mmCIF file with all atom_site columns, C-alpha atoms in Angstrom:
data_model
loop_
_atom_site.group_PDB
_atom_site.id
_atom_site.type_symbol
_atom_site.label_atom_id
_atom_site.label_alt_id
_atom_site.label_comp_id
_atom_site.label_asym_id
_atom_site.label_entity_id
_atom_site.label_seq_id
_atom_site.pdbx_PDB_ins_code
_atom_site.Cartn_x
_atom_site.Cartn_y
_atom_site.Cartn_z
_atom_site.occupancy
_atom_site.B_iso_or_equiv
_atom_site.pdbx_formal_charge
_atom_site.auth_seq_id
_atom_site.auth_comp_id
_atom_site.auth_asym_id
_atom_site.auth_atom_id
_atom_site.pdbx_PDB_model_num
ATOM 1   C CA . UNK A 1 1   ? 215.890 188.185 135.543 1.00 64.00 ? 1   UNK A CA 1
ATOM 2   C CA . UNK A 1 2   ? 218.351 187.602 138.374 1.00 85.00 ? 2   UNK A CA 1
ATOM 3   C CA . UNK A 1 3   ? 221.582 186.732 136.545 1.00 91.00 ? 3   UNK A CA 1
ATOM 4   C CA . UNK A 1 4   ? 224.200 189.389 137.083 1.00 91.00 ? 4   UNK A CA 1
ATOM 5   C CA . UNK A 1 5   ? 227.170 188.187 135.051 1.00 91.00 ? 5   UNK A CA 1
ATOM 6   C CA . UNK A 1 6   ? 229.421 185.381 133.921 1.00 93.00 ? 6   UNK A CA 1
ATOM 7   C CA . UNK A 1 7   ? 231.215 183.904 137.092 1.00 95.00 ? 7   UNK A CA 1
ATOM 8   C CA . UNK A 1 8   ? 233.694 181.187 135.283 1.00 96.00 ? 8   UNK A CA 1
ATOM 9   C CA . UNK A 1 9   ? 234.036 178.512 132.910 1.00 93.00 ? 9   UNK A CA 1
ATOM 10  C CA . UNK A 1 10  ? 235.715 175.112 133.400 1.00 94.00 ? 10  UNK A CA 1
ATOM 11  C CA . UNK A 1 11  ? 237.897 173.095 131.220 1.00 93.00 ? 11  UNK A CA 1
ATOM 12  C CA . UNK A 1 12  ? 238.711 169.336 131.581 1.00 92.00 ? 12  UNK A CA 1
ATOM 13  C CA . UNK A 1 13  ? 242.316 168.675 130.311 1.00 91.00 ? 13  UNK A CA 1
ATOM 14  C CA . UNK A 1 14  ? 244.691 165.665 130.300 1.00 91.00 ? 14  UNK A CA 1
ATOM 15  C CA . UNK A 1 15  ? 247.453 168.323 130.190 1.00 92.00 ? 15  UNK A CA 1
ATOM 16  C CA . UNK A 1 16  ? 246.870 170.297 133.233 1.00 94.00 ? 16  UNK A CA 1
ATOM 17  C CA . UNK A 1 17  ? 250.371 171.846 133.709 1.00 95.00 ? 17  UNK A CA 1
ATOM 18  C CA . UNK A 1 18  ? 250.618 172.804 130.178 1.00 94.00 ? 18  UNK A CA 1
ATOM 19  C CA . UNK A 1 19  ? 247.160 174.365 130.064 1.00 92.00 ? 19  UNK A CA 1
ATOM 20  C CA . UNK A 1 20  ? 247.884 176.342 133.236 1.00 94.00 ? 20  UNK A CA 1
ATOM 21  C CA . UNK A 1 21  ? 251.023 177.708 131.714 1.00 94.00 ? 21  UNK A CA 1
ATOM 22  C CA . UNK A 1 22  ? 249.205 178.599 128.439 1.00 90.00 ? 22  UNK A CA 1
ATOM 23  C CA . UNK A 1 23  ? 246.794 180.774 130.243 1.00 92.00 ? 23  UNK A CA 1
ATOM 24  C CA . UNK A 1 24  ? 249.188 182.450 132.429 1.00 94.00 ? 24  UNK A CA 1
ATOM 25  C CA . UNK A 1 25  ? 251.691 183.211 129.807 1.00 90.00 ? 25  UNK A CA 1
ATOM 26  C CA . UNK A 1 26  ? 249.380 184.045 126.792 1.00 90.00 ? 26  UNK A CA 1
ATOM 27  C CA . UNK A 1 27  ? 246.470 185.641 128.654 1.00 87.00 ? 27  UNK A CA 1
ATOM 28  C CA . UNK A 1 28  ? 248.252 186.773 131.765 1.00 88.00 ? 28  UNK A CA 1
ATOM 29  C CA . UNK A 1 29  ? 245.829 185.129 134.170 1.00 92.00 ? 29  UNK A CA 1
ATOM 30  C CA . UNK A 1 30  ? 247.344 184.387 137.496 1.00 97.00 ? 30  UNK A CA 1
ATOM 31  C CA . UNK A 1 31  ? 246.984 181.147 139.701 1.00 97.00 ? 31  UNK A CA 1
ATOM 32  C CA . UNK A 1 32  ? 245.148 181.814 142.962 1.00 97.00 ? 32  UNK A CA 1
ATOM 33  C CA . UNK A 1 33  ? 243.374 179.970 145.959 1.00 96.00 ? 33  UNK A CA 1
ATOM 34  C CA . UNK A 1 34  ? 241.157 177.091 145.015 1.00 95.00 ? 34  UNK A CA 1
ATOM 35  C CA . UNK A 1 35  ? 239.101 174.819 147.502 1.00 92.00 ? 35  UNK A CA 1
ATOM 36  C CA . UNK A 1 36  ? 240.555 171.365 147.754 1.00 88.00 ? 36  UNK A CA 1
ATOM 37  C CA . UNK A 1 37  ? 237.925 169.530 145.973 1.00 89.00 ? 37  UNK A CA 1
ATOM 38  C CA . UNK A 1 38  ? 239.740 166.001 146.085 1.00 90.00 ? 38  UNK A CA 1
ATOM 39  C CA . UNK A 1 39  ? 240.908 166.153 142.170 1.00 93.00 ? 39  UNK A CA 1
ATOM 40  C CA . UNK A 1 40  ? 243.729 167.917 140.703 1.00 95.00 ? 40  UNK A CA 1
ATOM 41  C CA . UNK A 1 41  ? 242.945 171.365 139.248 1.00 96.00 ? 41  UNK A CA 1
ATOM 42  C CA . UNK A 1 42  ? 243.723 175.183 139.481 1.00 97.00 ? 42  UNK A CA 1
ATOM 43  C CA . UNK A 1 43  ? 241.774 178.279 139.458 1.00 97.00 ? 43  UNK A CA 1
ATOM 44  C CA . UNK A 1 44  ? 243.171 181.220 137.302 1.00 96.00 ? 44  UNK A CA 1
ATOM 45  C CA . UNK A 1 45  ? 242.112 184.754 138.298 1.00 96.00 ? 45  UNK A CA 1
ATOM 46  C CA . UNK A 1 46  ? 241.688 187.921 136.427 1.00 92.00 ? 46  UNK A CA 1
ATOM 47  C CA . UNK A 1 47  ? 240.927 191.085 138.257 1.00 91.00 ? 47  UNK A CA 1
ATOM 48  C CA . UNK A 1 48  ? 240.916 189.062 141.521 1.00 94.00 ? 48  UNK A CA 1
ATOM 49  C CA . UNK A 1 49  ? 238.108 186.861 140.192 1.00 95.00 ? 49  UNK A CA 1
ATOM 50  C CA . UNK A 1 50  ? 238.621 183.229 139.307 1.00 96.00 ? 50  UNK A CA 1
ATOM 51  C CA . UNK A 1 51  ? 237.207 183.196 135.902 1.00 95.00 ? 51  UNK A CA 1
ATOM 52  C CA . UNK A 1 52  ? 238.915 179.964 134.657 1.00 95.00 ? 52  UNK A CA 1
ATOM 53  C CA . UNK A 1 53  ? 238.722 176.579 136.444 1.00 95.00 ? 53  UNK A CA 1
ATOM 54  C CA . UNK A 1 54  ? 240.955 173.808 135.158 1.00 95.00 ? 54  UNK A CA 1
ATOM 55  C CA . UNK A 1 55  ? 240.564 170.300 136.060 1.00 94.00 ? 55  UNK A CA 1
ATOM 56  C CA . UNK A 1 56  ? 242.616 167.238 135.304 1.00 94.00 ? 56  UNK A CA 1
ATOM 57  C CA . UNK A 1 57  ? 240.643 164.282 133.908 1.00 91.00 ? 57  UNK A CA 1
ATOM 58  C CA . UNK A 1 58  ? 241.050 160.971 134.898 1.00 90.00 ? 58  UNK A CA 1
ATOM 59  C CA . UNK A 1 59  ? 239.796 160.748 138.654 1.00 90.00 ? 59  UNK A CA 1
ATOM 60  C CA . UNK A 1 60  ? 236.744 159.479 140.123 1.00 91.00 ? 60  UNK A CA 1
ATOM 61  C CA . UNK A 1 61  ? 236.424 162.176 142.374 1.00 90.00 ? 61  UNK A CA 1
ATOM 62  C CA . UNK A 1 62  ? 236.124 164.676 139.357 1.00 90.00 ? 62  UNK A CA 1
ATOM 63  C CA . UNK A 1 63  ? 233.545 162.514 137.646 1.00 89.00 ? 63  UNK A CA 1
ATOM 64  C CA . UNK A 1 64  ? 231.591 162.295 140.902 1.00 88.00 ? 64  UNK A CA 1
ATOM 65  C CA . UNK A 1 65  ? 231.665 166.036 141.285 1.00 87.00 ? 65  UNK A CA 1
ATOM 66  C CA . UNK A 1 66  ? 231.219 167.152 137.738 1.00 88.00 ? 66  UNK A CA 1
ATOM 67  C CA . UNK A 1 67  ? 229.785 164.100 136.097 1.00 86.00 ? 67  UNK A CA 1
ATOM 68  C CA . UNK A 1 68  ? 231.447 161.824 133.488 1.00 88.00 ? 68  UNK A CA 1
ATOM 69  C CA . UNK A 1 69  ? 232.583 163.540 130.128 1.00 86.00 ? 69  UNK A CA 1
ATOM 70  C CA . UNK A 1 70  ? 233.812 161.712 127.039 1.00 82.00 ? 70  UNK A CA 1
ATOM 71  C CA . UNK A 1 71  ? 234.777 164.897 125.004 1.00 79.00 ? 71  UNK A CA 1
ATOM 72  C CA . UNK A 1 72  ? 238.336 164.444 124.183 1.00 76.00 ? 72  UNK A CA 1
ATOM 73  C CA . UNK A 1 73  ? 239.381 167.648 122.243 1.00 83.00 ? 73  UNK A CA 1
ATOM 74  C CA . UNK A 1 74  ? 238.382 171.161 121.145 1.00 85.00 ? 74  UNK A CA 1
ATOM 75  C CA . UNK A 1 75  ? 235.461 173.040 122.534 1.00 82.00 ? 75  UNK A CA 1
ATOM 76  C CA . UNK A 1 76  ? 234.142 169.669 123.823 1.00 84.00 ? 76  UNK A CA 1
ATOM 77  C CA . UNK A 1 77  ? 236.911 170.181 126.495 1.00 86.00 ? 77  UNK A CA 1
ATOM 78  C CA . UNK A 1 78  ? 234.728 172.982 127.825 1.00 90.00 ? 78  UNK A CA 1
ATOM 79  C CA . UNK A 1 79  ? 232.771 171.357 130.634 1.00 90.00 ? 79  UNK A CA 1
ATOM 80  C CA . UNK A 1 80  ? 230.421 173.944 131.859 1.00 92.00 ? 80  UNK A CA 1
ATOM 81  C CA . UNK A 1 81  ? 229.594 177.803 131.830 1.00 91.00 ? 81  UNK A CA 1
ATOM 82  C CA . UNK A 1 82  ? 228.826 179.408 135.169 1.00 93.00 ? 82  UNK A CA 1
ATOM 83  C CA . UNK A 1 83  ? 226.785 182.418 135.984 1.00 92.00 ? 83  UNK A CA 1
ATOM 84  C CA . UNK A 1 84  ? 226.472 184.404 139.091 1.00 93.00 ? 84  UNK A CA 1
ATOM 85  C CA . UNK A 1 85  ? 222.744 185.014 140.315 1.00 93.00 ? 85  UNK A CA 1
ATOM 86  C CA . UNK A 1 86  ? 220.737 186.680 142.953 1.00 93.00 ? 86  UNK A CA 1
ATOM 87  C CA . UNK A 1 87  ? 217.427 185.581 144.451 1.00 94.00 ? 87  UNK A CA 1
ATOM 88  C CA . UNK A 1 88  ? 217.783 181.843 144.310 1.00 96.00 ? 88  UNK A CA 1
ATOM 89  C CA . UNK A 1 89  ? 214.000 181.188 145.123 1.00 96.00 ? 89  UNK A CA 1
ATOM 90  C CA . UNK A 1 90  ? 212.906 183.296 142.385 1.00 94.00 ? 90  UNK A CA 1
ATOM 91  C CA . UNK A 1 91  ? 215.194 181.400 139.988 1.00 93.00 ? 91  UNK A CA 1
ATOM 92  C CA . UNK A 1 92  ? 213.935 177.938 141.241 1.00 96.00 ? 92  UNK A CA 1
ATOM 93  C CA . UNK A 1 93  ? 210.205 179.158 140.795 1.00 95.00 ? 93  UNK A CA 1
ATOM 94  C CA . UNK A 1 94  ? 211.039 180.269 137.283 1.00 92.00 ? 94  UNK A CA 1
ATOM 95  C CA . UNK A 1 95  ? 212.763 176.899 136.395 1.00 93.00 ? 95  UNK A CA 1
ATOM 96  C CA . UNK A 1 96  ? 209.804 175.127 137.760 1.00 95.00 ? 96  UNK A CA 1
ATOM 97  C CA . UNK A 1 97  ? 207.182 177.243 135.762 1.00 93.00 ? 97  UNK A CA 1
ATOM 98  C CA . UNK A 1 98  ? 209.263 176.658 132.681 1.00 92.00 ? 98  UNK A CA 1
ATOM 99  C CA . UNK A 1 99  ? 209.184 173.023 133.385 1.00 93.00 ? 99  UNK A CA 1
ATOM 100 C CA . UNK A 1 100 ? 213.033 172.914 133.186 1.00 92.00 ? 100 UNK A CA 1
ATOM 101 C CA . UNK A 1 101 ? 214.388 170.128 135.022 1.00 94.00 ? 101 UNK A CA 1
ATOM 102 C CA . UNK A 1 102 ? 217.361 171.203 137.265 1.00 96.00 ? 102 UNK A CA 1
ATOM 103 C CA . UNK A 1 103 ? 219.979 169.700 139.970 1.00 96.00 ? 103 UNK A CA 1
ATOM 104 C CA . UNK A 1 104 ? 221.257 171.471 142.837 1.00 96.00 ? 104 UNK A CA 1
ATOM 105 C CA . UNK A 1 105 ? 224.297 171.403 145.031 1.00 95.00 ? 105 UNK A CA 1
ATOM 106 C CA . UNK A 1 106 ? 224.654 173.081 148.430 1.00 93.00 ? 106 UNK A CA 1
ATOM 107 C CA . UNK A 1 107 ? 228.376 174.028 149.023 1.00 90.00 ? 107 UNK A CA 1
ATOM 108 C CA . UNK A 1 108 ? 228.576 175.953 152.330 1.00 88.00 ? 108 UNK A CA 1
ATOM 109 C CA . UNK A 1 109 ? 232.210 175.624 152.581 1.00 87.00 ? 109 UNK A CA 1
ATOM 110 C CA . UNK A 1 110 ? 232.421 178.271 149.526 1.00 90.00 ? 110 UNK A CA 1
ATOM 111 C CA . UNK A 1 111 ? 229.188 180.005 150.239 1.00 93.00 ? 111 UNK A CA 1
ATOM 112 C CA . UNK A 1 112 ? 227.374 178.571 147.272 1.00 94.00 ? 112 UNK A CA 1
ATOM 113 C CA . UNK A 1 113 ? 224.040 177.109 146.221 1.00 96.00 ? 113 UNK A CA 1
ATOM 114 C CA . UNK A 1 114 ? 224.603 175.711 142.701 1.00 96.00 ? 114 UNK A CA 1
ATOM 115 C CA . UNK A 1 115 ? 221.830 174.956 140.131 1.00 95.00 ? 115 UNK A CA 1
ATOM 116 C CA . UNK A 1 116 ? 222.710 173.149 137.165 1.00 95.00 ? 116 UNK A CA 1
ATOM 117 C CA . UNK A 1 117 ? 220.664 172.878 133.754 1.00 92.00 ? 117 UNK A CA 1
ATOM 118 C CA . UNK A 1 118 ? 221.422 171.485 130.347 1.00 88.00 ? 118 UNK A CA 1
ATOM 119 C CA . UNK A 1 119 ? 221.152 174.016 127.353 1.00 88.00 ? 119 UNK A CA 1
ATOM 120 C CA . UNK A 1 120 ? 219.502 172.678 123.924 1.00 85.00 ? 120 UNK A CA 1
ATOM 121 C CA . UNK A 1 121 ? 223.094 171.806 122.770 1.00 77.00 ? 121 UNK A CA 1
ATOM 122 C CA . UNK A 1 122 ? 223.818 169.517 125.934 1.00 80.00 ? 122 UNK A CA 1
ATOM 123 C CA . UNK A 1 123 ? 226.018 172.341 127.450 1.00 83.00 ? 123 UNK A CA 1
ATOM 124 C CA . UNK A 1 124 ? 225.920 172.431 131.258 1.00 90.00 ? 124 UNK A CA 1
ATOM 125 C CA . UNK A 1 125 ? 225.002 175.774 132.575 1.00 88.00 ? 125 UNK A CA 1
ATOM 126 C CA . UNK A 1 126 ? 225.710 176.352 136.139 1.00 93.00 ? 126 UNK A CA 1
ATOM 127 C CA . UNK A 1 127 ? 224.040 179.323 138.203 1.00 94.00 ? 127 UNK A CA 1
ATOM 128 C CA . UNK A 1 128 ? 225.610 180.117 141.546 1.00 96.00 ? 128 UNK A CA 1
ATOM 129 C CA . UNK A 1 129 ? 223.596 181.830 144.244 1.00 96.00 ? 129 UNK A CA 1
ATOM 130 C CA . UNK A 1 130 ? 224.742 182.960 147.820 1.00 96.00 ? 130 UNK A CA 1
ATOM 131 C CA . UNK A 1 131 ? 224.303 180.155 150.347 1.00 95.00 ? 131 UNK A CA 1
ATOM 132 C CA . UNK A 1 132 ? 222.018 180.633 153.213 1.00 95.00 ? 132 UNK A CA 1
ATOM 133 C CA . UNK A 1 133 ? 221.206 178.060 155.942 1.00 94.00 ? 133 UNK A CA 1
ATOM 134 C CA . UNK A 1 134 ? 217.410 178.600 154.894 1.00 94.00 ? 134 UNK A CA 1
ATOM 135 C CA . UNK A 1 135 ? 217.997 177.796 151.249 1.00 93.00 ? 135 UNK A CA 1
ATOM 136 C CA . UNK A 1 136 ? 215.499 175.066 150.016 1.00 94.00 ? 136 UNK A CA 1
ATOM 137 C CA . UNK A 1 137 ? 216.407 172.438 147.479 1.00 95.00 ? 137 UNK A CA 1
ATOM 138 C CA . UNK A 1 138 ? 213.620 172.318 144.926 1.00 95.00 ? 138 UNK A CA 1
ATOM 139 C CA . UNK A 1 139 ? 215.215 170.535 142.090 1.00 95.00 ? 139 UNK A CA 1
ATOM 140 C CA . UNK A 1 140 ? 217.088 167.227 142.028 1.00 95.00 ? 140 UNK A CA 1
ATOM 141 C CA . UNK A 1 141 ? 219.451 167.231 144.977 1.00 93.00 ? 141 UNK A CA 1
ATOM 142 C CA . UNK A 1 142 ? 223.053 166.249 143.894 1.00 90.00 ? 142 UNK A CA 1
ATOM 143 C CA . UNK A 1 143 ? 225.424 164.419 146.149 1.00 83.00 ? 143 UNK A CA 1
ATOM 144 C CA . UNK A 1 144 ? 226.918 166.739 148.836 1.00 78.00 ? 144 UNK A CA 1
ATOM 145 C CA . UNK A 1 145 ? 230.858 166.356 148.677 1.00 75.00 ? 145 UNK A CA 1
ATOM 146 C CA . UNK A 1 146 ? 233.245 167.478 151.300 1.00 72.00 ? 146 UNK A CA 1
ATOM 147 C CA . UNK A 1 147 ? 235.753 170.219 150.221 1.00 73.00 ? 147 UNK A CA 1
ATOM 148 C CA . UNK A 1 148 ? 238.444 171.082 152.422 1.00 69.00 ? 148 UNK A CA 1
ATOM 149 C CA . UNK A 1 149 ? 239.392 174.837 152.603 1.00 64.00 ? 149 UNK A CA 1
ATOM 150 C CA . UNK A 1 150 ? 243.198 174.464 152.191 1.00 62.00 ? 150 UNK A CA 1
ATOM 151 C CA . UNK A 1 151 ? 245.615 175.879 149.557 1.00 56.00 ? 151 UNK A CA 1
ATOM 152 C CA . UNK A 1 152 ? 245.966 173.366 146.832 1.00 46.00 ? 152 UNK A CA 1
ATOM 153 C CA . UNK A 1 153 ? 248.370 175.193 144.486 1.00 46.00 ? 153 UNK A CA 1
#
């Protein structure tokens, strides 16, 4: 299979500053660059990799980008798990053969072609593949949103 590792996980929170502080102080993660998505959030890094994405609940832009969520506390705050993959076309064909419905978003600003599925528990699983201009969208196309590549920290 062409998944090479966990990329990141995302937490939705109404207490963004407190959550950032917790992961910085308790786990030693460091705050780093994040594309300007149009909603508040931070990327926290370990070993120069943005493994934790924190997003603040309560904006339409967030709901438009990740979908709405009614989870209020606990593990329900984890929005999705993200894996890094290689060979996008092979994975698209695999999902089609498995009759697994999936959504896709192309984000050339950050060099990503993203696939989204739901596991049997309803947990969103994202798979990130390298963006290329000739990548085909095979699944359900998601709305393309503008991302500004400025520092947001």
